[in-house]
Coordinates of C-alpha atoms in Angstrom, one line a residue:
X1 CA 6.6 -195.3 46.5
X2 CA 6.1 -199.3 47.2
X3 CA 4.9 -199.6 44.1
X4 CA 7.7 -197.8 41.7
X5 CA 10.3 -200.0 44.0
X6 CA 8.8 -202.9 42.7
X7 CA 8.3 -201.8 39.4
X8 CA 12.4 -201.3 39.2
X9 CA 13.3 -204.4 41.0
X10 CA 10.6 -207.0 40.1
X11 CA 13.1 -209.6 41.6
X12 CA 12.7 -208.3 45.1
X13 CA 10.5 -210.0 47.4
X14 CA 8.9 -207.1 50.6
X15 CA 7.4 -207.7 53.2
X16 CA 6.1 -204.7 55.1
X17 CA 5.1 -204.4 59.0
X18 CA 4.0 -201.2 60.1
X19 CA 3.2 -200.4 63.7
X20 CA 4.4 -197.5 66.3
X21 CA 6.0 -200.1 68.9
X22 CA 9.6 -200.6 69.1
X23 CA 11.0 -203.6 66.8
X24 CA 14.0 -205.6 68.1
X25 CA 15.4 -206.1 65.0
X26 CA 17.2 -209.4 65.2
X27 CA 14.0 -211.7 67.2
X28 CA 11.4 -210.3 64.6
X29 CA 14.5 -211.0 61.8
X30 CA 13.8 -207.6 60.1
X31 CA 16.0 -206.1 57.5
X32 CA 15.7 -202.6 58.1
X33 CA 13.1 -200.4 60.1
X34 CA 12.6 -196.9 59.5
X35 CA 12.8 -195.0 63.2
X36 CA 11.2 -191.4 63.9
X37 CA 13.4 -189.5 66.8
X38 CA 16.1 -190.1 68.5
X39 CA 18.1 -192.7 68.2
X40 CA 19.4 -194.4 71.6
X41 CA 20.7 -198.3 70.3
X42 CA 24.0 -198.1 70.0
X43 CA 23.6 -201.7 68.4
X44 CA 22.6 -200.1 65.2
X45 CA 23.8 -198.5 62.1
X46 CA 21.7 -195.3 60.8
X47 CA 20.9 -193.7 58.0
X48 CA 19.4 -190.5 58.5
X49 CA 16.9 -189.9 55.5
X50 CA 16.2 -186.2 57.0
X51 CA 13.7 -184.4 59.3
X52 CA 9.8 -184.0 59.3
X53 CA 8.3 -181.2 60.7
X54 CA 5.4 -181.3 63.4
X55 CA 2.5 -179.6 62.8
X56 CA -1.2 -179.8 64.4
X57 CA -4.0 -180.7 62.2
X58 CA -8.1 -181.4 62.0
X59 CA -10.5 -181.9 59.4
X60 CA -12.5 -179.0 58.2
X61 CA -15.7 -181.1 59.3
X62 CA -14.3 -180.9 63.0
X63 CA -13.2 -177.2 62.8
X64 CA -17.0 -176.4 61.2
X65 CA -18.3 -178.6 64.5
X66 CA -16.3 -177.4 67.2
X67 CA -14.9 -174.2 65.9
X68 CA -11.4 -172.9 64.9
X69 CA -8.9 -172.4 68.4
X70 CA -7.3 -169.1 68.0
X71 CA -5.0 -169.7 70.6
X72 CA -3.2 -172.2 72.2
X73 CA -5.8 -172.2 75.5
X74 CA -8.6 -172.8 73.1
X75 CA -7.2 -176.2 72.9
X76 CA -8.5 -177.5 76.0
X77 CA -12.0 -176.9 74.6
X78 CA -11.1 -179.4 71.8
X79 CA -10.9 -183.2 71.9
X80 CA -7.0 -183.7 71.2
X81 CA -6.0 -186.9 69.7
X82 CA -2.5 -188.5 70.8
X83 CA -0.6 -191.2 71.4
X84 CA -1.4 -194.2 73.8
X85 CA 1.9 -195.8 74.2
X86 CA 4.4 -193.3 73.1
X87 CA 3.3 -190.6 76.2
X88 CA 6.7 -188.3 74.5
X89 CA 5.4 -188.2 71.5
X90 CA 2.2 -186.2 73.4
X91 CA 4.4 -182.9 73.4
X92 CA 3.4 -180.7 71.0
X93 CA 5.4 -177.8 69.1
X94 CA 3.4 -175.0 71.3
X95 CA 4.5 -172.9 74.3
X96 CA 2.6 -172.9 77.3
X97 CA 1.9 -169.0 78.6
X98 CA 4.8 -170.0 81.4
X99 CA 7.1 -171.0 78.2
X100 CA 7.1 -174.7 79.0
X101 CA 6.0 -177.1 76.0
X102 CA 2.5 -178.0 75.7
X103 CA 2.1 -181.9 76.9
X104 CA -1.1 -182.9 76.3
X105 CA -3.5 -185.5 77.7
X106 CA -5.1 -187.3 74.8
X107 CA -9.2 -187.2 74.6
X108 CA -8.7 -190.3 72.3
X109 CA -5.6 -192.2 72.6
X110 CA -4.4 -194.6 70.0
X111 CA -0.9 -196.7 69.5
X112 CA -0.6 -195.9 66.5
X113 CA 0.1 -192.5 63.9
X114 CA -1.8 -194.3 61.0
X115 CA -4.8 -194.7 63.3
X116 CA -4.4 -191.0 64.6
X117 CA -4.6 -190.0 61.1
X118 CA -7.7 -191.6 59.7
X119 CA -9.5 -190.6 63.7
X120 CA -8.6 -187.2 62.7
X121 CA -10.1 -187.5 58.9
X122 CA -12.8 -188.9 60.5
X123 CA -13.1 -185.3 62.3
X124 CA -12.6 -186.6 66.2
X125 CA -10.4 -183.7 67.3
X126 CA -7.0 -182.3 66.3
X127 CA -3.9 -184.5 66.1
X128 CA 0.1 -183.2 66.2
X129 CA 2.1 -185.4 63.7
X130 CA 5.0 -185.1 61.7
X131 CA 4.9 -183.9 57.9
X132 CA 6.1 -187.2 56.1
X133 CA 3.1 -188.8 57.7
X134 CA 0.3 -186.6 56.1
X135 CA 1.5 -185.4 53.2
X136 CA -1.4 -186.9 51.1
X137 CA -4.6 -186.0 54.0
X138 CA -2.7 -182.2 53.4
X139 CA -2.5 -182.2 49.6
X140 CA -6.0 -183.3 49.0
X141 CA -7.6 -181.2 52.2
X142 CA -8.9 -184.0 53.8
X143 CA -6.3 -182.4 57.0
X144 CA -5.9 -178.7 57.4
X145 CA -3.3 -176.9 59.8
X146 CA -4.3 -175.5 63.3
X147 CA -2.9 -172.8 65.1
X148 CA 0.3 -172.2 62.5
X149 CA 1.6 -169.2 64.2
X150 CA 1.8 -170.1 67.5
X151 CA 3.5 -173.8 66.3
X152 CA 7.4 -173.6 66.7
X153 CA 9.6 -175.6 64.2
X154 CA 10.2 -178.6 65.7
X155 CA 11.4 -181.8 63.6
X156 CA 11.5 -185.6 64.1
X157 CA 14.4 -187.3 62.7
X158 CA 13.7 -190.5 59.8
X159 CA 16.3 -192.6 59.8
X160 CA 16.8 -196.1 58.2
X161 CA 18.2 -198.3 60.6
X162 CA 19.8 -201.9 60.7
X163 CA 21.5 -204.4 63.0
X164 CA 25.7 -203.0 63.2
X165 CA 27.0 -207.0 63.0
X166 CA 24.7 -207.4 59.5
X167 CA 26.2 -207.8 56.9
X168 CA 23.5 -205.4 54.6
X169 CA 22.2 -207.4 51.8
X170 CA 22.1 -206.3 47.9
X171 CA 18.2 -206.0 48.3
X172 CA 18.5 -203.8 51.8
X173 CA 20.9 -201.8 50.1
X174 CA 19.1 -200.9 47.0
X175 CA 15.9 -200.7 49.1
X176 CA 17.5 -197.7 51.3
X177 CA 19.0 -196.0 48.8
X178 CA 15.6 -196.1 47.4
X179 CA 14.0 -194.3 50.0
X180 CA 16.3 -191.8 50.5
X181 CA 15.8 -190.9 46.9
X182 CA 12.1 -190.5 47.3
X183 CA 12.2 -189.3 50.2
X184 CA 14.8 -186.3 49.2
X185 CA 12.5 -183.5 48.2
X186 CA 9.4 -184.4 50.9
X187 CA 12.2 -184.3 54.0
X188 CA 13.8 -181.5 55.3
X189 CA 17.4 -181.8 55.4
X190 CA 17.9 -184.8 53.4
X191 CA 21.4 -186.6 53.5
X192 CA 23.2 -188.8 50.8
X193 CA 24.8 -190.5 53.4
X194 CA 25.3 -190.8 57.3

């Protein structure tokens, strides 16, 4: 997407950070941060681009290794890769036999989803992550769904956030509207406007 932005507004200077660790938006003087979840600042205004669906996944390399869980107990004969830092973000969309959610302790823990993602390529264990985040590893079958019937719908919300006493600028502006273009048709429940 980074690159058809700049293709339409050559004149636009970016400068991306990505990182799972909360951003305060006016000490690291960002323009706008994309958040996954809930929403808590009250200092901020939102944009809600839509909502990504969960869904666990491995490599067919890992699967071939360590075999195919059937069911959600299986699991703890698997390595299961999670979060380090975000410990809610370790509850995945299964039901436990007792009908509480499944919170997992992570076998490898890392900070960050883009890690999870390329330890789970890799073929180190099964990872839970929201849609928006693997839509390529999915398409290409480099990542391939575990345990789709037992996983309940549960989404993440992607919103576009900013500081409530900025004035947005013309580049913020035309680089959110951007994204909720794009993003329209790979989020579920995609808004023009919030």
């Amino acid at each position: 997407m980074i690159g058809e932005f700049r293709a339409r507004y050559p004149g636009i200077t970016l400068e991306l950070d990505t990182h799972d660790r909360f951003v305060d938006l006016l000490e690291q003087r960002v323009d706008l941060a994309i958040r996954i979840g809930k929403l808590e600042d009250s200092s901020l205004h939102a944009r809600l681009l839509g909502y990504s669906p969960l869904r666990l996944l491995a490599s067919p390399a890992y699967l071939e290794r360590h075999g195919t869980p059937e069911s959600i107990d299986d699991l703890q004969d698997h390595s299961l890769l999670g979060f380090s830092q975000l410990d809610h973000l370790n509850r995945w969309p299964l039901r436990r036999a007792d009908g509480q959610p499944l919170h997992i302790t992570p076998t490898l823990a890392a900070s960050s989803g883009s890690t999870l993602i390329e330890l789970a390529i890799a073929g180190e264990g099964i990872v839970c992550l929201a849609d928006f985040m693997t839509i390529t590893p999915r398409h290409n079958g480099t990542l391939v769904d575990v345990l789709p019937d037992c996983t309940e719908m549960q989404t993440q919300a992607v919103n576009a956030v900013y500081y409530r006493q900025t004035t947005l600028s013309q580049r913020t502006r035309l680089f959110m509207e951007f994204l909720a273009e794009q993003l329209q048709g790979q989020l579920h429940g995609s808004l023009s406007n919030h």
